[in-house]
């Protein structure tokens, strides 16, 4: 039986199974530069290459599945953010998106700061030599141990998230004889247009202290009253994978509103504001993200305008992009194991990874694109679902995509834009071994995070 049951994709009048279909590109071999890392191209032989290295060589040398990261693209994005925001602002890369020692070194070299939100991320940052004054510690329930380690190390900023935490950080700083710079995380009451699980500035959720009802103002009073804390500013993060700048503008306006109240009540002008991360990236050709210079201009303009209106000196601005820096720089390389056509529905293409290396599709209904990476194909488009090898039917990597109908076991597939929140949220479900991260640059590939082994799994199992 042929596997070209849906040869031309969705056409007017077609009855297609439930799903969201990006129409198949006129050429399945084409690569949309918005979703691929900068140096990815299809070579004359038809296979993809990145940083001058053929993916077939990567698969042979490092195995699959593997996250493949374009180091030059990562560095270029860091520079674009730095240059867009200029010398009067700071860019903190959000380490939760993906963190490793190599990444910390790249950030350091490219002049970025680093936001960490756990002891593990802090340990990685320090181990790789990030100067502590360029590190900010986040989190809504930092342990005493995490706070102590951060204050001892001399981190440049702790973003406090609750009244209890204000007391805890003050206590640790006093005990260690330090005066710790802190920002207060506020919830500005913005409904960001993104998935419910990753929106963070509406009132009914766990983060921050609300502006409405005066919790944030009370937090300011408490911090200003504590000798061992230095209140440097106000922090707001409204959510993640956001395209619309309107939420950031409301957030900036409300944060400046609080700075004005603080000046009026305490006679103090706080020197910093941080507007968080959350800028969206293109996962498919339908997404249209803003460029760093547009973002910098929109945020800079609104902060300047609001401060001028309030008669405040313009504070130093910082932002915390994670996904927007690392997301587009990597793709996941998989090998096809089985191809199963379900007549009248779609073709299920099973790869050698799945929800253990990319939980985002199952967790957030995220959409991804995919391409045949080991060769070009002129075959008809075939409506496909790329699935993993885990023991549940929600184990989907790419829900709806068109792949060439001659796809066969042994082919390599590449799923772009997996640099953020894939390796960092990877699990050992079904005792899967978490894939390596391979950095490619100028014709050379090297492992920056190695593949897990069965020994790694058994080492933790001490029963
Ligand atoms: N700053 C703070 C305080 C944050 O909580 C976050 C993300 C960021 C910055 C970076 O946001 P980004 O620029 O990467 O959007 N696992 C979810 C995303 C969760 C984001 C959590 N906080 C996902 O895979 O979509």
mmCIF file of C-alpha atoms and ligand atoms in Angstrom, residues 94 96-97 115 138 185 198 200 207 235 237 239-241 276-279 283 320-324 360 364 420-421 425, ligand 1:
data_model
loop_
_atom_site.group_PDB
_atom_site.id
_atom_site.type_symbol
_atom_site.label_atom_id
_atom_site.label_comp_id
_atom_site.label_asym_id
_atom_site.label_seq_id
_atom_site.Cartn_x
_atom_site.Cartn_y
_atom_site.Cartn_z
ATOM 1 C CA UNK A 94 17.563 32.893 31.888
ATOM 2 C CA UNK A 96 16.339 27.617 33.086
ATOM 3 C CA UNK A 97 15.959 27.537 29.289
ATOM 4 C CA UNK A 115 19.650 34.504 35.917
ATOM 5 C CA UNK A 138 15.312 33.820 41.382
ATOM 6 C CA UNK A 185 9.251 40.543 42.304
ATOM 7 C CA UNK A 198 3.549 29.696 31.583
ATOM 8 C CA UNK A 200 2.929 34.504 35.511
ATOM 9 C CA UNK A 207 4.777 34.165 41.954
ATOM 10 C CA UNK A 235 11.109 43.014 39.028
ATOM 11 C CA UNK A 237 8.017 38.739 34.613
ATOM 12 C CA UNK A 239 5.031 34.918 31.182
ATOM 13 C CA UNK A 240 6.702 33.092 28.349
ATOM 14 C CA UNK A 241 6.412 32.633 24.549
ATOM 15 C CA UNK A 276 11.757 39.719 32.925
ATOM 16 C CA UNK A 277 11.883 37.436 29.926
ATOM 17 C CA UNK A 278 9.163 35.814 27.872
ATOM 18 C CA UNK A 279 9.717 36.888 24.287
ATOM 19 C CA UNK A 283 8.546 27.151 16.229
ATOM 20 C CA UNK A 320 15.877 38.119 31.122
ATOM 21 C CA UNK A 321 15.449 36.358 27.786
ATOM 22 C CA UNK A 322 15.950 32.599 27.853
ATOM 23 C CA UNK A 323 14.022 31.038 24.999
ATOM 24 C CA UNK A 324 14.680 33.959 22.616
ATOM 25 C CA UNK A 360 6.608 20.565 25.525
ATOM 26 C CA UNK A 364 1.699 22.762 26.489
ATOM 27 C CA UNK A 420 15.033 26.028 25.083
ATOM 28 C CA UNK A 421 13.146 23.979 27.678
ATOM 29 C CA UNK A 425 13.083 19.663 31.099
HETATM 30 N N1 LIG B 1 12.723 35.386 34.059
HETATM 31 C C1 LIG B 1 11.917 34.717 34.909
HETATM 32 C C2 LIG B 1 11.710 35.223 36.249
HETATM 33 C C3 LIG B 1 11.285 33.540 34.471
HETATM 34 O O1 LIG B 1 10.483 32.883 35.300
HETATM 35 C C4 LIG B 1 11.508 33.079 33.162
HETATM 36 C C5 LIG B 1 10.868 31.854 32.680
HETATM 37 C C6 LIG B 1 12.371 33.797 32.326
HETATM 38 C C7 LIG B 1 12.955 34.958 32.806
HETATM 39 C C8 LIG B 1 12.694 33.369 30.922
HETATM 40 O O2 LIG B 1 11.584 33.309 30.103
HETATM 41 P P1 LIG B 1 11.779 33.059 28.522
HETATM 42 O O3 LIG B 1 12.456 34.273 27.971
HETATM 43 O O4 LIG B 1 12.628 31.848 28.352
HETATM 44 O O5 LIG B 1 10.423 32.878 28.016
HETATM 45 N N2 LIG B 1 8.906 25.585 30.401
HETATM 46 C C9 LIG B 1 8.131 26.574 29.695
HETATM 47 C C10 LIG B 1 8.633 27.970 29.951
HETATM 48 C C11 LIG B 1 8.650 28.340 31.410
HETATM 49 C C12 LIG B 1 9.266 29.671 31.653
HETATM 50 C C13 LIG B 1 9.517 29.885 33.102
HETATM 51 N N3 LIG B 1 10.109 31.145 33.409
HETATM 52 C C14 LIG B 1 8.136 26.257 28.210
HETATM 53 O O6 LIG B 1 8.748 25.272 27.819
HETATM 54 O O7 LIG B 1 7.519 26.949 27.421
#
